């Protein structure tokens, strides 16, 4: 479903950010992407989101390939791939509900569908009561919930989460992590970048892909038979 | 979808009304210059048409021409391909016309012993042959005849009108272009500021999968509206100039409706194109 094949990414000034990265994230799978700061985690997520293209190698996402993807097709890909960040990236001058409605409006949703869908999503992330609150009136955890709801707005096949608990206290972090697990258990694959090794160790049932200096140094999913794993959680 | 674009465009106009007004005014001035020229050119054209209708060649005759020679001369001229009609004006008729048209000199004319005015032949040209070159050619041919003392036609000022029109056109095009360049630069700045003001929104739009067309649309709409406002302003300015000059200095004819509407639409088009070009540069197209 998501496949990186021999991916290299070079930046003009900082040099090689990724070196020969290959892995296959299966449908509905949950995987951690770990490694120290600067290892290349965010770069991988941006490549999957096709915000950037690999210098060499290929990134395949749900039928799209970085090798032949045209500019015009990027928006369609983006609707298959939800993304959240450490800094929630909400529009400060809009309420929680308006932030979600905005994402629907700008992707051409019909006006009469928007309200119901926004309410359903807010309920799904446990924020039905805070629909009218502005980001500054919400806690960090609540803001990240809004961002998660926004990422789910087009029923993506995968949720990319770049250090989603990085800015949260422990209680809020746990809440967000549980929400990610809920999302995953309803069928959406999750690829979560984190440098929190304690968290990774706590959930040995999830796959771990570890990076160091742009290369995959450990992948707990390797060796698993693809056809077997495709049906799993 | 349209609702979003309209709301965003209105929001942008609200955020920076000064720049929007400046853009509209610069487009307005650019089109005003062209509109004024259009007005002048149109009226010159009308005048030329009516002048050309009256274009005639007058051949003044020597007093010693005989009736037979006059007859032969008239028949000759009448047979030219360019000539429509030939009218003979006798010395007596010339004097009578002069006394009618120049009342101040009536006394002087009546006191004269001999009639100093020459007889003449007025030659009317066919419509296709009223341009300066063919008028001059016919005049030259007639001048070769014996008994023709002098040939006159309105060449000098017909030529001058044509020349003035060309000069005016060149000046208007240069000024209009200068204003258009200024307008495009100002619109470029407006778009850049609008893009900056909406940077966050644009990032989120890309994130959730909005198309480039959708992201561009509010900016293009803003450019179009600004341009149309400029076109309307140009229309009002041009009409104002027409209203001031018409009747007081000279009699003018207002432009045909198609020209005026075309001018206003040109404003919209200018705004749209300038916004599109600016967007190409300022919207970071990756991400
Ligand atoms: N836009 C960029 N331009 C230049 N270098 C970059 C850019 N993004 C990331 N890098 C470099 O790529 C490497 C990996 O960065 P990143 O993927 O952000 O790591 P991580 O998310 O694991 O902390 C770093 O050395 C970083 O400096
Ligand atoms: Mg990172």
JSON list of C-alpha atoms in Angstrom, two decimals, chain B residues 24-120:
[
{"chain": "B", "resi": 24, "resn": "UNK", "atom": "CA", "xyz": [-8.01, 49.69, -9.84]},
{"chain": "B", "resi": 25, "resn": "UNK", "atom": "CA", "xyz": [-6.95, 53.32, -10.28]},
{"chain": "B", "resi": 26, "resn": "UNK", "atom": "CA", "xyz": [-3.81, 52.40, -12.20]},
{"chain": "B", "resi": 27, "resn": "UNK", "atom": "CA", "xyz": [-5.78, 50.15, -14.52]},
{"chain": "B", "resi": 28, "resn": "UNK", "atom": "CA", "xyz": [-8.36, 52.92, -14.80]},
{"chain": "B", "resi": 29, "resn": "UNK", "atom": "CA", "xyz": [-5.75, 55.51, -15.80]},
{"chain": "B", "resi": 30, "resn": "UNK", "atom": "CA", "xyz": [-4.17, 53.17, -18.30]},
{"chain": "B", "resi": 31, "resn": "UNK", "atom": "CA", "xyz": [-7.49, 52.57, -19.99]},
{"chain": "B", "resi": 32, "resn": "UNK", "atom": "CA", "xyz": [-8.50, 56.22, -19.66]},
{"chain": "B", "resi": 33, "resn": "UNK", "atom": "CA", "xyz": [-5.53, 57.22, -21.80]},
{"chain": "B", "resi": 34, "resn": "UNK", "atom": "CA", "xyz": [-6.50, 54.64, -24.40]},
{"chain": "B", "resi": 35, "resn": "UNK", "atom": "CA", "xyz": [-10.17, 55.63, -24.07]},
{"chain": "B", "resi": 36, "resn": "UNK", "atom": "CA", "xyz": [-9.40, 59.29, -24.67]},
{"chain": "B", "resi": 37, "resn": "UNK", "atom": "CA", "xyz": [-7.44, 58.39, -27.73]},
{"chain": "B", "resi": 38, "resn": "UNK", "atom": "CA", "xyz": [-10.25, 56.15, -28.87]},
{"chain": "B", "resi": 39, "resn": "UNK", "atom": "CA", "xyz": [-12.65, 59.03, -28.47]},
{"chain": "B", "resi": 40, "resn": "UNK", "atom": "CA", "xyz": [-10.40, 61.39, -30.43]},
{"chain": "B", "resi": 41, "resn": "UNK", "atom": "CA", "xyz": [-9.68, 58.80, -33.11]},
{"chain": "B", "resi": 42, "resn": "UNK", "atom": "CA", "xyz": [-13.35, 58.02, -33.49]},
{"chain": "B", "resi": 43, "resn": "UNK", "atom": "CA", "xyz": [-14.26, 61.67, -33.91]},
{"chain": "B", "resi": 44, "resn": "UNK", "atom": "CA", "xyz": [-11.39, 62.34, -36.28]},
{"chain": "B", "resi": 45, "resn": "UNK", "atom": "CA", "xyz": [-12.60, 59.39, -38.30]},
{"chain": "B", "resi": 46, "resn": "UNK", "atom": "CA", "xyz": [-16.12, 60.81, -38.44]},
{"chain": "B", "resi": 47, "resn": "UNK", "atom": "CA", "xyz": [-14.78, 64.23, -39.44]},
{"chain": "B", "resi": 48, "resn": "UNK", "atom": "CA", "xyz": [-12.55, 62.74, -42.09]},
{"chain": "B", "resi": 49, "resn": "UNK", "atom": "CA", "xyz": [-15.49, 60.87, -43.54]},
{"chain": "B", "resi": 50, "resn": "UNK", "atom": "CA", "xyz": [-17.56, 64.03, -43.85]},
{"chain": "B", "resi": 51, "resn": "UNK", "atom": "CA", "xyz": [-14.58, 66.04, -45.07]},
{"chain": "B", "resi": 52, "resn": "UNK", "atom": "CA", "xyz": [-13.80, 63.43, -47.68]},
{"chain": "B", "resi": 53, "resn": "UNK", "atom": "CA", "xyz": [-17.35, 63.68, -48.90]},
{"chain": "B", "resi": 54, "resn": "UNK", "atom": "CA", "xyz": [-16.77, 67.34, -49.52]},
{"chain": "B", "resi": 55, "resn": "UNK", "atom": "CA", "xyz": [-13.32, 66.87, -50.98]},
{"chain": "B", "resi": 56, "resn": "UNK", "atom": "CA", "xyz": [-13.26, 68.55, -54.34]},
{"chain": "B", "resi": 57, "resn": "UNK", "atom": "CA", "xyz": [-10.71, 69.87, -56.70]},
{"chain": "B", "resi": 58, "resn": "UNK", "atom": "CA", "xyz": [-11.24, 73.41, -57.92]},
{"chain": "B", "resi": 59, "resn": "UNK", "atom": "CA", "xyz": [-9.63, 74.43, -61.19]},
{"chain": "B", "resi": 60, "resn": "UNK", "atom": "CA", "xyz": [-9.46, 78.22, -61.72]},
{"chain": "B", "resi": 61, "resn": "UNK", "atom": "CA", "xyz": [-9.74, 79.24, -65.35]},
{"chain": "B", "resi": 62, "resn": "UNK", "atom": "CA", "xyz": [-8.14, 82.00, -67.35]},
{"chain": "B", "resi": 63, "resn": "UNK", "atom": "CA", "xyz": [-10.50, 84.76, -68.40]},
{"chain": "B", "resi": 64, "resn": "UNK", "atom": "CA", "xyz": [-9.77, 84.23, -72.11]},
{"chain": "B", "resi": 65, "resn": "UNK", "atom": "CA", "xyz": [-11.21, 80.72, -72.33]},
{"chain": "B", "resi": 66, "resn": "UNK", "atom": "CA", "xyz": [-13.86, 80.34, -75.01]},
{"chain": "B", "resi": 67, "resn": "UNK", "atom": "CA", "xyz": [-17.20, 78.58, -74.56]},
{"chain": "B", "resi": 68, "resn": "UNK", "atom": "CA", "xyz": [-16.10, 75.71, -76.82]},
{"chain": "B", "resi": 69, "resn": "UNK", "atom": "CA", "xyz": [-12.81, 75.28, -74.99]},
{"chain": "B", "resi": 70, "resn": "UNK", "atom": "CA", "xyz": [-14.68, 75.28, -71.67]},
{"chain": "B", "resi": 71, "resn": "UNK", "atom": "CA", "xyz": [-17.06, 72.63, -72.98]},
{"chain": "B", "resi": 72, "resn": "UNK", "atom": "CA", "xyz": [-14.15, 70.44, -74.16]},
{"chain": "B", "resi": 73, "resn": "UNK", "atom": "CA", "xyz": [-12.32, 70.83, -70.85]},
{"chain": "B", "resi": 74, "resn": "UNK", "atom": "CA", "xyz": [-15.39, 69.89, -68.84]},
{"chain": "B", "resi": 75, "resn": "UNK", "atom": "CA", "xyz": [-16.02, 66.80, -70.99]},
{"chain": "B", "resi": 76, "resn": "UNK", "atom": "CA", "xyz": [-12.41, 65.72, -70.60]},
{"chain": "B", "resi": 77, "resn": "UNK", "atom": "CA", "xyz": [-12.42, 66.01, -66.85]},
{"chain": "B", "resi": 78, "resn": "UNK", "atom": "CA", "xyz": [-15.80, 64.33, -66.59]},
{"chain": "B", "resi": 79, "resn": "UNK", "atom": "CA", "xyz": [-14.34, 61.28, -68.35]},
{"chain": "B", "resi": 80, "resn": "UNK", "atom": "CA", "xyz": [-11.69, 60.67, -65.63]},
{"chain": "B", "resi": 81, "resn": "UNK", "atom": "CA", "xyz": [-12.31, 57.43, -63.75]},
{"chain": "B", "resi": 82, "resn": "UNK", "atom": "CA", "xyz": [-12.01, 59.27, -60.41]},
{"chain": "B", "resi": 83, "resn": "UNK", "atom": "CA", "xyz": [-14.51, 62.00, -61.19]},
{"chain": "B", "resi": 84, "resn": "UNK", "atom": "CA", "xyz": [-18.12, 61.90, -60.17]},
{"chain": "B", "resi": 85, "resn": "UNK", "atom": "CA", "xyz": [-19.40, 65.33, -61.17]},
{"chain": "B", "resi": 86, "resn": "UNK", "atom": "CA", "xyz": [-18.18, 68.55, -62.69]},
{"chain": "B", "resi": 87, "resn": "UNK", "atom": "CA", "xyz": [-19.74, 71.95, -62.02]},
{"chain": "B", "resi": 88, "resn": "UNK", "atom": "CA", "xyz": [-18.91, 75.15, -63.82]},
{"chain": "B", "resi": 89, "resn": "UNK", "atom": "CA", "xyz": [-18.89, 78.36, -61.78]},
{"chain": "B", "resi": 90, "resn": "UNK", "atom": "CA", "xyz": [-18.84, 81.48, -63.96]},
{"chain": "B", "resi": 91, "resn": "UNK", "atom": "CA", "xyz": [-17.17, 84.74, -63.03]},
{"chain": "B", "resi": 92, "resn": "UNK", "atom": "CA", "xyz": [-20.59, 86.17, -62.28]},
{"chain": "B", "resi": 93, "resn": "UNK", "atom": "CA", "xyz": [-21.59, 83.25, -60.05]},
{"chain": "B", "resi": 94, "resn": "UNK", "atom": "CA", "xyz": [-18.26, 83.47, -58.26]},
{"chain": "B", "resi": 95, "resn": "UNK", "atom": "CA", "xyz": [-18.91, 87.13, -57.48]},
{"chain": "B", "resi": 96, "resn": "UNK", "atom": "CA", "xyz": [-22.46, 86.37, -56.31]},
{"chain": "B", "resi": 97, "resn": "UNK", "atom": "CA", "xyz": [-21.20, 83.58, -54.01]},
{"chain": "B", "resi": 98, "resn": "UNK", "atom": "CA", "xyz": [-18.52, 85.82, -52.64]},
{"chain": "B", "resi": 99, "resn": "UNK", "atom": "CA", "xyz": [-20.98, 88.59, -51.89]},
{"chain": "B", "resi": 100, "resn": "UNK", "atom": "CA", "xyz": [-23.28, 86.10, -50.13]},
{"chain": "B", "resi": 101, "resn": "UNK", "atom": "CA", "xyz": [-20.58, 84.48, -48.07]},
{"chain": "B", "resi": 102, "resn": "UNK", "atom": "CA", "xyz": [-18.51, 87.52, -47.24]},
{"chain": "B", "resi": 103, "resn": "UNK", "atom": "CA", "xyz": [-21.08, 90.11, -46.25]},
{"chain": "B", "resi": 104, "resn": "UNK", "atom": "CA", "xyz": [-18.43, 92.44, -44.83]},
{"chain": "B", "resi": 105, "resn": "UNK", "atom": "CA", "xyz": [-16.97, 92.94, -48.31]},
{"chain": "B", "resi": 106, "resn": "UNK", "atom": "CA", "xyz": [-20.25, 93.42, -50.12]},
{"chain": "B", "resi": 107, "resn": "UNK", "atom": "CA", "xyz": [-19.63, 97.16, -50.41]},
{"chain": "B", "resi": 108, "resn": "UNK", "atom": "CA", "xyz": [-16.13, 96.64, -51.72]},
{"chain": "B", "resi": 109, "resn": "UNK", "atom": "CA", "xyz": [-17.28, 94.13, -54.32]},
{"chain": "B", "resi": 110, "resn": "UNK", "atom": "CA", "xyz": [-20.12, 96.37, -55.56]},
{"chain": "B", "resi": 111, "resn": "UNK", "atom": "CA", "xyz": [-17.73, 99.30, -56.04]},
{"chain": "B", "resi": 112, "resn": "UNK", "atom": "CA", "xyz": [-15.39, 97.34, -58.29]},
{"chain": "B", "resi": 113, "resn": "UNK", "atom": "CA", "xyz": [-15.29, 98.27, -61.97]},
{"chain": "B", "resi": 114, "resn": "UNK", "atom": "CA", "xyz": [-14.27, 94.86, -63.16]},
{"chain": "B", "resi": 115, "resn": "UNK", "atom": "CA", "xyz": [-14.93, 91.43, -61.62]},
{"chain": "B", "resi": 116, "resn": "UNK", "atom": "CA", "xyz": [-11.55, 90.18, -60.31]},
{"chain": "B", "resi": 117, "resn": "UNK", "atom": "CA", "xyz": [-12.78, 86.68, -59.49]},
{"chain": "B", "resi": 118, "resn": "UNK", "atom": "CA", "xyz": [-11.93, 83.90, -61.92]},
{"chain": "B", "resi": 119, "resn": "UNK", "atom": "CA", "xyz": [-14.40, 81.38, -63.29]},
{"chain": "B", "resi": 120, "resn": "UNK", "atom": "CA", "xyz": [-13.77, 77.87, -62.08]}
]
